[in-house]
Amino acid sequence: MAYLIVPAAAVHDTGAFQLDGDAQSSTDPISPPATDDWDKVCHQANPTACAAGTNTANAAAVSWTDDGSLNASIFTGGGSKDGINVDQWAWKDGAGGLPDKDNLLHSFATRYSLTPDPVLGDSNATACPSDLPNGGGLAAKCDVLFFGSDRYDNSGDAQQGFWFFQNKITLGTAKTGGGTAFKGVHKNGDVLVISNFSNGGTTSTITVYQWDSTISGNLKVLESSDAAKCSNVLGAGDAFCGIVNPSNGTVAPWSFTDKSGLHSYLNGEFYEGGINLTALGLGDECFSSVASETRSSTSTTATLKDFVLGQFANCSVTMTTAVSSSSVNPGASVHDTVTVTGSSATKTPAGSVEFFLCSFATGSTAACDGTTGKVGTSLGSFTLAGSGATATADTSPVNTSGSPLTPGHYCFRAQWAGDANYVVDPSPLKEFSAATECFEVVQHGTSTETHPQSGSPLANTTAVSFGASVVDHAVITGATGLGDPTGTVSFSVCNPTQVSGAAGSEVCASGAGTAVSGNPVTATAVVGSEDPPQTEATSGTVTANQLGVWCFRATYTPDTGNYLTSGDATHSECFTVSDTTSYTSAQKWLPNDSVVLSSANGATPTGTLNITLVKGSSCSTGSVEYTQAPITVSAAGTFNTTNTAFFVNASNDDTYHWHVVFSSNNTFISGFDTCTEVTTIDVTN
């Protein structure tokens, strides 16, 4: 048989763990020194059993298992052999009958991921080699595995095996082969180390196997040596080795009583070993369970006797999620992203992630945890994709415009059952954190645009005459896919004494003005296909009976949960009320002028009336023959000149004009400047 010869690996001289035939970290005869030993592994895995200890310095995984009693679980039935799959093994409990030397009391294991030594085979034995076998290049990390057990009696040589399972293996309940079945199966790449110690432990034979279902017998030899005792010589090197306690009286860090009633180990009752996983090409393997076993011989077909089954460390995996937005309007898409990160850089998480969506009332802080009332609706399964140790999956967008969610509190849940490399226990792995999985659907904003309208037919306007009828027209715009922004609009109006704001920026402030009759007005759909959808409403009629700037105020109130209230934020609701003045005149005796002054639409004119009589062809070029004292106007009416002594000595060729000028005191009433030819002059004395 040809075996792979692995270069020096110094598994017992890494400086990480003491492979010295002793379980106490305080006893360290090896060089370079290492801080960890089985007492620390025991304390880390089971503080009750080893209460007076401390944890390991940097172990990646630990396992320490107490078999329970002398008559605890043992193998039963001829099918319990290493070359047969685990689910065909059988066990029984409390039966006894084992040879004392084959009765295991405790089993333990630990694993380290170390910085590799950059120079293969040099004298620096404090680190692992960096070269992988068969020209595999440099290793990022060097993984080493240590294991051991103790037994009830040392009377006779012992053949022991140590299984490292990638899948989780437990004791089942189904009856088989005269006993009870194990639960779980092998996975290609599982590791079996078989050791035989004779002559008080001076001779050590170790063979390392790998489970390979493609070959006959299922067990592939990776490495074997009949001189595999862990050496204490610095630099001697070994890819795997084992050692027993070399003398009587070795202290046990935990409660131990052997057949002789002693609480310390007799020579050969304690065993420990190690393998360099990286050197054997197994550095990327993760082991969920570990089992130590005794056997009738080192043959792979040997009948298995006692076992101690412990849980080690899966290929660890973490799952995080991130919702695309914590707050969205109805109709805005949102999705969830899950990221699954494994512990092995060469094993990318695979398979599908199932997503769920839960809905809760607005203001809730609940999470979609899968319990009663929080199960949600499945959104389907989505395939993980990635490289290295990381893979991601996204949901399809939800809350799209075609099927918008109503306002409320929503949460995703993601769950993944694991894959061939990453065992999830319990399965599935779930993520439902309210901090990363929940989002709020909030009401969508609306915009309300308004314009005063007047006339027949109604038309937008910013200026009307005094006394005109005016309405306010509002158009409310919603969002695509959410339907018409239906509801009501309430209108208020501020007259010039009620508006606020600087000139040109007047508004009808909240709480000011007067409600327009007919409130509230139902908003109806705008005629035609509008996208985004729009509705409109028109206020009742307001009579513009004061000069100046008037402003409407409109507020839209929705009647559906998708939309928010809105008003006209641009203040486009104002209009100006104005008027003009006019006059008629008649020349009277002496001559005098009688002026009838009025405004066009009935507003009150105020200001000053100036009247002069001009001789000549125009008011601008003629000579002023008479000037009336300025007349103060406070209301419309008839205003006469007061000349009592003026006589016109005119020939038939003379032309006269009355020049009448009205200057308005009100910005919103216009004045006038007219020049009217005198057509009749009474020259009688």
XYZ file of C-alpha atoms in Angstrom:
685
model
C 0.000 0.000 0.000
C 1.376 3.445 -0.922
C 0.890 6.261 1.516
C 1.163 10.002 1.066
C 4.314 11.260 2.767
C 3.628 14.683 4.224
C 6.546 16.986 5.013
C 7.351 17.927 8.587
C 4.361 19.546 10.237
C 5.194 19.406 13.965
C 1.577 19.032 15.080
C 2.646 18.626 18.703
C 5.051 21.571 18.630
C 2.820 24.346 17.302
C 2.902 26.318 20.525
C -0.918 26.160 20.619
C -1.619 22.984 22.598
C 0.290 20.609 24.874
C 0.524 17.100 23.377
C 2.591 15.702 26.223
C 0.673 12.777 27.712
C -0.735 14.989 30.473
C -4.080 16.810 30.770
C -2.958 19.706 32.972
C -1.906 23.025 31.435
C 0.279 23.664 34.486
C 2.476 20.743 33.428
C 4.234 21.655 30.208
C 7.421 19.711 29.415
C 7.318 20.425 25.697
C 9.141 23.124 23.799
C 8.064 25.563 22.540
C 5.691 26.069 25.455
C 1.922 26.061 24.905
C -0.679 27.533 27.231
C -3.645 25.245 26.490
C -4.387 21.721 27.665
C -7.422 19.591 28.367
C -8.219 21.228 31.703
C -8.947 24.470 29.824
C -10.912 22.657 27.112
C -13.016 21.023 29.828
C -13.644 24.340 31.581
C -14.682 26.008 28.330
C -16.978 23.181 27.244
C -18.324 22.203 30.672
C -17.532 24.667 33.484
C -19.400 22.460 35.954
C -17.063 19.520 35.397
C -13.944 21.709 35.534
C -14.989 24.634 37.659
C -11.508 25.571 38.856
C -10.053 26.329 35.437
C -9.929 28.928 32.697
C -10.852 28.834 29.033
C -8.475 28.146 26.185
C -6.473 30.994 24.721
C -7.723 30.840 21.135
C -9.301 27.486 20.317
C -11.673 27.624 17.349
C -13.831 24.806 18.759
C -13.910 22.621 21.885
C -15.738 19.480 22.991
C -15.650 17.615 26.323
C -18.112 14.787 27.000
C -18.682 12.604 30.072
C -19.927 9.105 29.204
C -22.083 9.146 32.322
C -21.482 5.728 33.899
C -19.651 2.457 33.402
C -22.754 0.932 31.838
C -23.493 3.905 29.619
C -24.118 3.637 25.885
C -22.185 1.017 23.927
C -22.282 -0.356 20.404
C -24.439 -3.385 19.775
C -24.995 -5.574 16.708
C -22.597 -6.693 14.008
C -23.473 -3.763 11.728
C -21.674 -1.263 13.958
C -18.426 -1.001 12.012
C -16.524 1.973 10.672
C -16.975 1.066 7.013
C -20.773 1.117 7.359
C -22.800 4.314 7.371
C -23.757 5.775 10.736
C -27.493 5.302 10.319
C -26.842 1.537 10.266
C -25.014 1.562 13.599
C -26.883 0.439 16.703
C -26.409 1.235 20.385
C -27.825 0.231 23.724
C -27.637 1.678 27.190
C -27.120 0.209 30.669
C -26.157 -3.197 29.305
C -22.591 -3.510 30.619
C -20.395 -6.446 29.624
C -17.528 -4.464 28.121
C -13.921 -5.401 28.863
C -12.737 -2.857 31.413
C -9.849 -1.725 29.193
C -12.348 -0.828 26.445
C -14.666 1.197 28.669
C -14.323 4.908 27.872
C -15.187 7.475 30.537
C -14.561 10.835 28.836
C -13.871 12.102 25.339
C -12.521 15.495 24.309
C -11.407 17.450 21.234
C -10.265 20.934 20.266
C -9.336 22.717 17.068
C -7.058 25.666 16.252
C -6.576 27.836 13.189
C -2.970 29.029 13.279
C -0.733 31.371 11.354
C 1.400 29.219 9.053
C 5.168 29.069 9.071
C 6.344 30.630 5.784
C 9.307 28.277 5.479
C 8.421 24.622 5.058
C 10.572 22.229 7.051
C 12.737 24.848 8.736
C 13.823 24.639 12.352
C 11.029 26.947 13.500
C 8.580 24.400 14.816
C 6.386 26.924 16.576
C 4.038 27.264 13.622
C 2.423 25.115 10.961
C 3.879 24.777 7.469
C 2.482 27.107 4.872
C 2.718 24.729 1.892
C -0.185 22.450 1.088
C 0.586 18.890 -0.053
C 1.046 17.959 -3.692
C 2.008 21.462 -4.786
C -1.181 23.024 -3.433
C 0.473 26.380 -2.783
C 0.417 28.488 0.345
C -2.178 28.077 3.077
C -3.873 31.162 4.513
C -4.292 29.305 7.807
C -3.017 26.083 9.295
C -5.777 24.064 10.988
C -4.794 21.507 13.612
C -7.069 19.118 15.480
C -6.381 17.583 18.887
C -8.403 14.777 20.507
C -8.275 12.364 23.400
C -10.060 10.097 25.885
C -9.581 8.312 29.170
C -10.588 4.724 30.030
C -11.562 2.743 33.059
C -8.617 0.275 33.080
C -5.127 0.031 31.596
C -4.813 -3.760 31.673
C -3.959 -4.445 28.060
C -3.276 -2.680 24.832
C -6.034 -0.418 23.536
C -7.264 0.164 20.034
C -9.128 3.444 19.773
C -10.777 5.354 16.990
C -11.867 8.982 16.690
C -14.502 10.001 14.190
C -14.927 13.612 13.102
C -18.298 14.035 11.378
C -19.236 16.978 9.192
C -22.943 16.249 9.643
C -24.420 16.352 13.103
C -24.660 12.858 14.608
C -26.906 12.110 17.559
C -28.459 9.106 19.273
C -31.739 8.232 17.624
C -34.806 6.455 18.970
C -35.692 4.020 16.165
C -35.070 0.352 16.936
C -32.586 -1.498 14.747
C -30.141 -4.458 14.950
C -31.008 -5.436 18.498
C -30.589 -1.876 19.728
C -31.367 1.707 18.813
C -30.240 3.490 15.669
C -27.969 6.476 15.452
C -29.344 9.588 13.777
C -27.339 11.149 10.961
C -25.177 9.936 8.101
C -21.640 10.252 6.827
C -20.563 12.951 4.425
C -17.630 12.502 2.088
C -14.628 14.021 3.816
C -15.407 12.775 7.354
C -12.169 11.851 9.130
C -11.366 8.691 11.125
C -8.181 8.341 13.168
C -7.420 4.799 14.418
C -4.706 4.390 17.053
C -3.071 1.347 18.623
C -0.777 1.650 21.647
C 1.273 -1.240 22.949
C 4.185 -1.848 25.283
C 2.883 0.690 27.758
C 2.516 3.280 25.069
C 6.022 3.164 23.719
C 4.776 1.935 20.357
C 2.126 3.922 18.552
C 0.467 3.023 15.262
C -1.891 5.568 13.721
C -3.821 5.525 10.454
C -5.854 8.470 9.174
C -8.839 7.674 6.929
C -11.312 9.777 5.008
C -14.891 8.699 4.283
C -15.268 8.302 0.515
C -18.460 6.684 -0.707
C -17.017 6.273 -4.212
C -14.582 3.552 -3.199
C -15.032 0.028 -1.930
C -15.315 -0.077 1.847
C -15.943 3.703 1.962
C -12.653 4.434 3.789
C -9.708 6.004 2.009
C -6.286 5.909 3.677
C -4.748 9.362 3.899
C -1.737 8.601 6.090
C -0.349 5.804 8.260
C 2.650 5.290 10.521
C 3.771 2.679 13.040
C 6.016 5.240 14.750
C 3.477 7.926 15.463
C 4.261 8.632 19.098
C 4.317 12.398 19.662
C 7.987 13.333 19.924
C 9.288 15.835 22.387
C 12.272 16.665 20.201
C 11.974 20.187 18.777
C 11.831 20.166 15.009
C 11.331 16.419 14.632
C 7.992 17.160 12.995
C 4.856 15.131 12.551
C 1.605 15.585 10.613
C -0.183 13.403 13.159
C 0.766 11.690 16.380
C -0.577 10.287 19.607
C 0.645 9.702 23.128
C -0.528 8.126 26.391
C 0.389 9.158 29.907
C 3.801 7.530 30.390
C 3.575 6.829 34.112
C 1.224 6.252 36.997
C -0.191 9.129 38.989
C -0.963 11.516 36.170
C -3.515 13.978 37.529
C -6.987 14.116 35.944
C -8.409 17.675 35.743
C -11.961 16.332 36.201
C -13.654 13.737 38.344
C -12.119 10.362 37.461
C -12.064 6.976 39.171
C -10.472 3.945 37.534
C -10.971 0.260 38.187
C -8.414 0.405 40.989
C -10.349 3.159 42.736
C -7.651 5.691 41.934
C -8.503 9.257 41.000
C -5.375 9.721 38.919
C -4.342 7.937 35.754
C -2.342 4.764 35.640
C 0.036 4.446 32.699
C -1.974 4.233 29.458
C -5.386 5.215 30.892
C -5.138 8.688 29.337
C -4.644 9.148 25.590
C -4.324 12.233 23.385
C -3.384 12.842 19.779
C -3.402 15.420 17.018
C -3.480 15.781 13.252
C -2.538 18.672 11.002
C -5.678 19.041 8.892
C -4.086 21.502 6.485
C -1.107 19.231 5.843
C -3.508 16.390 5.055
C -5.554 18.579 2.712
C -8.458 18.797 5.192
C -8.089 22.371 6.379
C -11.438 23.467 4.921
C -13.434 20.682 6.559
C -15.773 21.573 9.408
C -16.815 18.965 11.941
C -20.143 19.067 13.737
C -19.764 15.975 15.916
C -16.919 13.903 17.340
C -17.017 10.331 18.599
C -14.335 8.323 20.377
C -14.613 4.550 20.161
C -12.898 1.394 21.307
C -12.648 -1.584 19.035
C -11.512 -5.164 18.821
C -8.570 -4.292 16.520
C -7.246 -1.529 14.308
C -8.878 -3.059 11.248
C -11.637 -1.004 9.638
C -13.810 -4.114 9.804
C -13.251 -4.510 13.556
C -16.288 -4.749 15.805
C -16.864 -1.497 17.653
C -17.308 -1.666 21.397
C -17.738 1.460 23.510
C -18.239 5.035 22.336
C -18.594 8.556 23.654
C -20.422 10.921 21.326
C -19.946 14.679 21.603
C -20.861 17.784 19.665
C -18.050 19.837 18.250
C -18.515 22.815 15.909
C -20.354 23.029 12.634
C -19.024 24.931 9.712
C -20.356 28.064 11.344
C -22.555 30.378 9.409
C -24.224 33.699 10.102
C -27.173 35.316 8.372
C -27.962 38.993 8.250
C -30.719 40.866 6.484
C -31.292 44.404 5.315
C -34.584 45.885 4.158
C -34.105 48.320 1.270
C -35.937 51.147 3.043
C -37.352 51.664 6.501
C -40.157 53.921 5.265
C -41.998 53.947 1.929
C -45.173 55.390 0.465
C -47.891 53.065 -0.785
C -46.858 51.858 -4.215
C -43.122 52.414 -3.704
C -41.188 49.161 -4.089
C -39.279 47.650 -1.190
C -37.295 44.425 -0.960
C -35.246 42.424 1.524
C -31.667 41.224 1.075
C -30.211 38.326 3.037
C -26.472 37.749 3.362
C -25.239 34.334 4.483
C -21.592 34.190 5.546
C -19.839 30.903 6.202
C -16.714 30.202 8.198
C -14.853 28.602 5.301
C -13.417 30.782 2.553
C -13.770 27.960 0.026
C -17.346 26.929 0.841
C -19.931 29.333 -0.506
C -23.355 28.985 1.161
C -25.841 27.589 -1.344
C -29.492 26.719 -1.672
C -32.582 28.863 -1.383
C -33.793 31.346 1.187
C -37.517 31.593 1.832
C -38.872 35.037 2.658
C -42.066 35.908 4.511
C -43.887 39.203 4.982
C -45.927 40.088 8.080
C -48.250 43.062 8.385
C -49.161 44.921 11.565
C -51.045 48.064 12.494
C -49.371 51.441 12.213
C -47.327 52.127 15.331
C -46.600 48.468 16.066
C -43.065 47.408 17.000
C -43.645 43.690 16.390
C -41.293 41.490 14.380
C -42.155 38.659 11.980
C -40.781 35.937 14.282
C -42.909 33.051 13.028
C -44.959 32.678 16.201
C -48.753 32.733 16.299
C -50.009 35.853 14.570
C -46.542 36.636 13.274
C -46.104 33.973 10.611
C -46.797 36.177 7.611
C -47.221 35.269 3.982
C -44.533 33.408 2.055
C -43.009 35.461 -0.735
C -41.350 32.383 -2.204
C -37.819 31.025 -2.251
C -34.874 32.843 -3.781
C -31.534 31.305 -4.712
C -28.347 32.283 -2.908
C -25.496 33.433 -5.130
C -21.981 34.562 -4.310
C -18.377 33.548 -4.000
C -15.933 32.739 -1.264
C -17.685 32.501 2.072
C -20.501 34.928 1.262
C -23.746 34.552 -0.665
C -26.800 36.785 -0.946
C -30.410 36.558 -2.076
C -33.049 39.232 -2.702
C -36.807 39.142 -2.616
C -38.756 40.346 -5.585
C -39.984 43.929 -5.043
C -43.163 44.175 -2.994
C -45.515 47.137 -2.448
C -45.330 47.996 -6.139
C -47.833 50.382 -7.714
C -49.804 47.473 -9.104
C -50.545 46.053 -5.655
C -49.691 48.681 -3.051
C -49.664 47.882 0.645
C -51.880 50.043 2.788
C -50.204 52.215 5.427
C -48.952 50.194 8.390
C -45.993 48.360 9.952
C -44.502 45.501 7.906
C -41.677 43.051 8.559
C -39.788 40.493 6.494
C -38.552 37.160 7.781
C -35.837 35.116 6.065
C -35.047 31.483 6.737
C -32.455 29.131 5.316
C -32.220 25.395 5.922
C -28.456 25.174 5.418
C -26.664 23.185 2.753
C -24.220 20.340 2.313
C -21.381 22.363 3.831
C -23.136 24.327 6.551
C -25.298 22.352 8.941
C -28.007 24.464 10.520
C -29.234 23.142 13.848
C -31.952 23.737 14.666
C -33.088 24.179 11.104
C -33.961 26.503 9.510
C -31.745 29.443 10.389
C -34.054 32.433 10.832
C -33.607 36.174 10.751
C -36.451 38.464 11.788
C -34.787 41.352 13.624
C -37.103 44.342 13.894
C -34.069 46.591 13.455
C -33.167 45.245 10.008
C -36.301 43.529 8.698
C -39.150 45.982 9.308
C -40.416 48.979 7.397
C -43.308 51.398 7.536
C -45.729 52.083 4.714
C -46.748 55.683 5.253
C -49.486 57.627 3.509
C -48.476 59.129 0.196
C -48.254 62.867 -0.089
C -50.626 64.800 -2.332
C -50.295 68.196 -3.963
C -53.189 70.648 -4.104
C -53.091 73.465 -6.649
C -55.790 76.134 -6.616
C -56.800 79.081 -8.770
C -59.503 81.735 -8.314
C -61.967 81.731 -11.189
C -64.506 84.243 -12.409
C -66.650 84.974 -15.421
C -68.900 82.875 -17.588
C -67.615 80.417 -18.473
C -65.347 80.310 -15.436
C -61.698 81.032 -16.166
C -58.616 81.343 -14.002
C -58.024 84.918 -12.932
C -55.870 87.030 -10.671
C -57.856 90.272 -11.057
C -61.586 90.981 -10.924
C -63.780 94.052 -10.843
C -65.450 95.280 -7.726
C -68.662 93.326 -7.077
C -67.731 90.349 -9.239
C -68.496 86.743 -8.264
C -65.391 84.576 -7.631
C -64.873 80.866 -6.849
C -61.757 78.868 -5.950
C -60.907 75.789 -8.023
C -58.685 73.076 -6.504
C -56.897 70.206 -8.295
C -55.465 67.412 -6.089
C -52.717 65.178 -7.531
C -52.064 61.686 -6.153
C -49.610 58.946 -7.142
C -49.478 56.443 -9.972
C -51.120 53.164 -9.073
C -52.840 54.405 -5.901
C -56.125 55.483 -7.450
C -57.856 58.863 -7.360
C -57.123 61.061 -4.323
C -60.785 61.188 -3.349
C -62.112 63.005 -0.307
C -63.265 66.551 0.364
C -61.925 70.083 0.074
C -62.764 72.854 2.510
C -62.377 76.468 1.343
C -61.892 79.682 3.312
C -61.512 83.236 2.002
C -59.756 86.274 3.459
C -60.873 89.759 2.386
C -58.312 92.586 2.219
C -58.641 93.274 5.949
C -57.988 89.607 6.795
C -55.027 88.669 4.609
C -51.501 88.626 5.998
C -48.082 88.903 4.433
C -46.171 91.546 2.541
C -47.487 93.046 -0.648
C -47.185 90.517 -3.427
C -46.984 87.625 -0.949
C -50.364 87.818 0.723
C -51.900 84.648 2.179
C -55.026 83.583 3.934
C -53.315 82.174 6.996
C -54.571 79.120 8.832
C -57.425 80.104 11.108
C -58.023 83.422 9.357
C -60.816 84.399 7.022
C -64.293 83.032 6.584
C -65.439 79.591 5.545
C -66.939 79.625 2.080
C -70.521 78.442 1.896
C -70.953 74.887 0.667
C -68.052 73.331 2.607
C -66.863 70.643 2.443
C -66.890 70.066 -1.299
C -66.481 66.510 -2.615
C -63.460 66.043 -4.844
C -64.333 64.343 -8.124
C -62.105 62.782 -10.747
C -60.679 65.102 -13.379
C -62.203 64.319 -16.749
C -59.797 62.281 -18.864
C -57.041 59.813 -18.050
C -54.611 61.523 -15.736
C -51.382 59.851 -14.618
C -50.734 60.430 -11.811
C -54.453 60.553 -10.974
C -56.154 63.862 -10.136
C -59.399 65.036 -8.574
C -60.908 68.530 -8.431
C -63.342 70.626 -6.409
C -64.842 74.123 -6.785
C -65.831 76.325 -3.874
C -69.040 78.233 -3.367
C -69.356 81.793 -4.724
C -67.719 84.778 -3.030
C -68.749 88.374 -3.882
C -65.742 90.691 -4.278
C -67.231 93.616 -2.351
C -63.997 95.175 -1.035
C -61.162 96.699 -2.962
C -57.759 95.090 -2.555
C -56.128 91.653 -2.405
C -58.282 88.681 -1.464
C -56.975 85.151 -0.844
C -58.616 81.756 -0.676
C -57.340 78.877 1.431
C -58.091 75.245 0.425
C -57.438 72.052 2.420
C -57.805 68.571 0.953
C -58.865 65.811 3.359
C -58.549 62.236 1.955
C -61.159 59.544 2.490
C -58.741 56.636 1.781
C -55.721 55.445 3.749
C -53.257 55.880 0.923
C -53.089 59.662 0.894
C -52.143 62.532 3.168
C -53.889 65.885 3.645
C -52.526 68.779 1.594
C -53.122 72.445 0.788
C -51.877 74.923 -1.785
C -48.306 75.499 -0.642
C -47.568 77.995 -3.432
C -50.274 80.457 -2.313
C -51.624 80.822 -5.837
C -55.111 81.449 -4.433
C -55.069 85.266 -4.329
C -56.772 87.790 -6.590
C -57.050 91.572 -6.725
C -60.341 93.488 -6.671
C -60.173 96.916 -8.400
C -62.452 99.594 -9.999
C -62.313 102.651 -12.284
C -63.930 106.116 -12.029
C -65.820 108.087 -14.658
C -67.628 111.424 -14.948
C -70.079 113.422 -16.995
C -70.216 117.212 -17.088
C -72.497 119.973 -18.290
C -71.607 123.652 -18.791
C -73.871 125.984 -17.006
C -74.437 129.738 -16.791
C -71.517 132.151 -16.264
C -70.256 129.485 -17.426
C -69.880 126.844 -14.742
C -69.154 123.116 -15.007
C -71.165 120.469 -13.246
C -69.199 117.146 -12.812
C -70.989 113.902 -11.957
C -68.332 111.524 -10.533
C -68.898 107.783 -10.063
C -66.966 104.447 -10.045
C -67.630 101.911 -12.731
C -68.782 99.101 -10.452
C -70.002 100.913 -7.405
C -66.870 101.228 -5.303
C -66.452 104.370 -3.237
C -64.095 106.865 -4.910
C -61.962 109.078 -2.677
C -59.411 111.623 -3.726
C -59.135 115.128 -5.230
C -61.007 116.707 -8.168
C -59.267 119.550 -10.031
C -61.183 121.638 -12.654
C -59.828 124.361 -14.903
C -61.212 126.262 -17.946
C -58.719 126.502 -20.762
C -58.958 128.842 -23.738
C -57.445 127.298 -26.821
C -57.524 124.275 -29.018
C -56.262 121.882 -26.287
C -55.833 121.704 -22.543
C -52.080 121.365 -22.861
C -51.496 124.416 -25.103
C -54.310 126.800 -24.171
C -54.379 129.546 -21.561
C -56.048 128.907 -18.236
C -58.971 131.288 -17.896
C -60.295 129.953 -14.615
C -59.171 127.588 -11.876
C -61.594 126.000 -9.468
C -60.297 125.392 -5.945
C -59.448 121.651 -5.486
C -62.475 119.625 -4.460
C -62.013 116.811 -1.905
C -63.990 113.739 -2.900
C -65.143 111.243 -0.264
C -67.947 109.656 -2.199
C -69.465 109.583 -5.642
C -71.666 112.532 -6.528
C -72.126 115.827 -8.441
C -69.498 118.515 -8.100
C -69.961 122.063 -9.453
C -67.560 124.896 -10.115
C -68.185 127.936 -7.973
C -67.409 130.801 -10.402
C -69.724 133.756 -9.782
C -67.857 136.644 -11.450
C -66.311 135.303 -14.547
C -67.620 136.468 -17.917
C -66.500 135.230 -21.220
C -65.796 137.945 -23.778
C -65.631 135.728 -26.713
C -65.730 136.149 -30.359
C -67.174 133.515 -32.540
C -63.665 132.211 -33.143
C -62.802 131.422 -29.474
C -62.612 127.772 -28.301
C -62.775 126.708 -24.626
C -62.136 123.406 -22.835
C -62.901 122.193 -19.369
C -59.833 120.267 -17.998
C -61.032 117.808 -15.327
C -58.505 115.705 -13.338
C -59.411 113.172 -10.609
C -56.565 111.796 -8.447
C -57.684 108.646 -6.549
C -56.548 108.021 -3.006
C -57.190 104.251 -3.366
C -54.627 102.088 -5.151
C -57.378 99.824 -6.412
C -59.514 102.678 -7.989
C -58.072 104.400 -11.018
C -58.392 108.208 -11.580
C -58.633 110.126 -14.862
C -57.434 113.228 -16.741
C -59.847 114.524 -19.403
C -60.056 117.567 -21.637
C -63.575 118.349 -22.905
C -64.343 121.129 -25.420
C -67.006 123.582 -24.364
C -69.739 123.410 -26.934
C -72.068 126.043 -25.573
C -71.186 129.212 -23.716
C -73.855 131.516 -22.451
C -72.511 135.059 -22.993
C -75.576 136.782 -21.711
C -74.961 139.163 -18.776
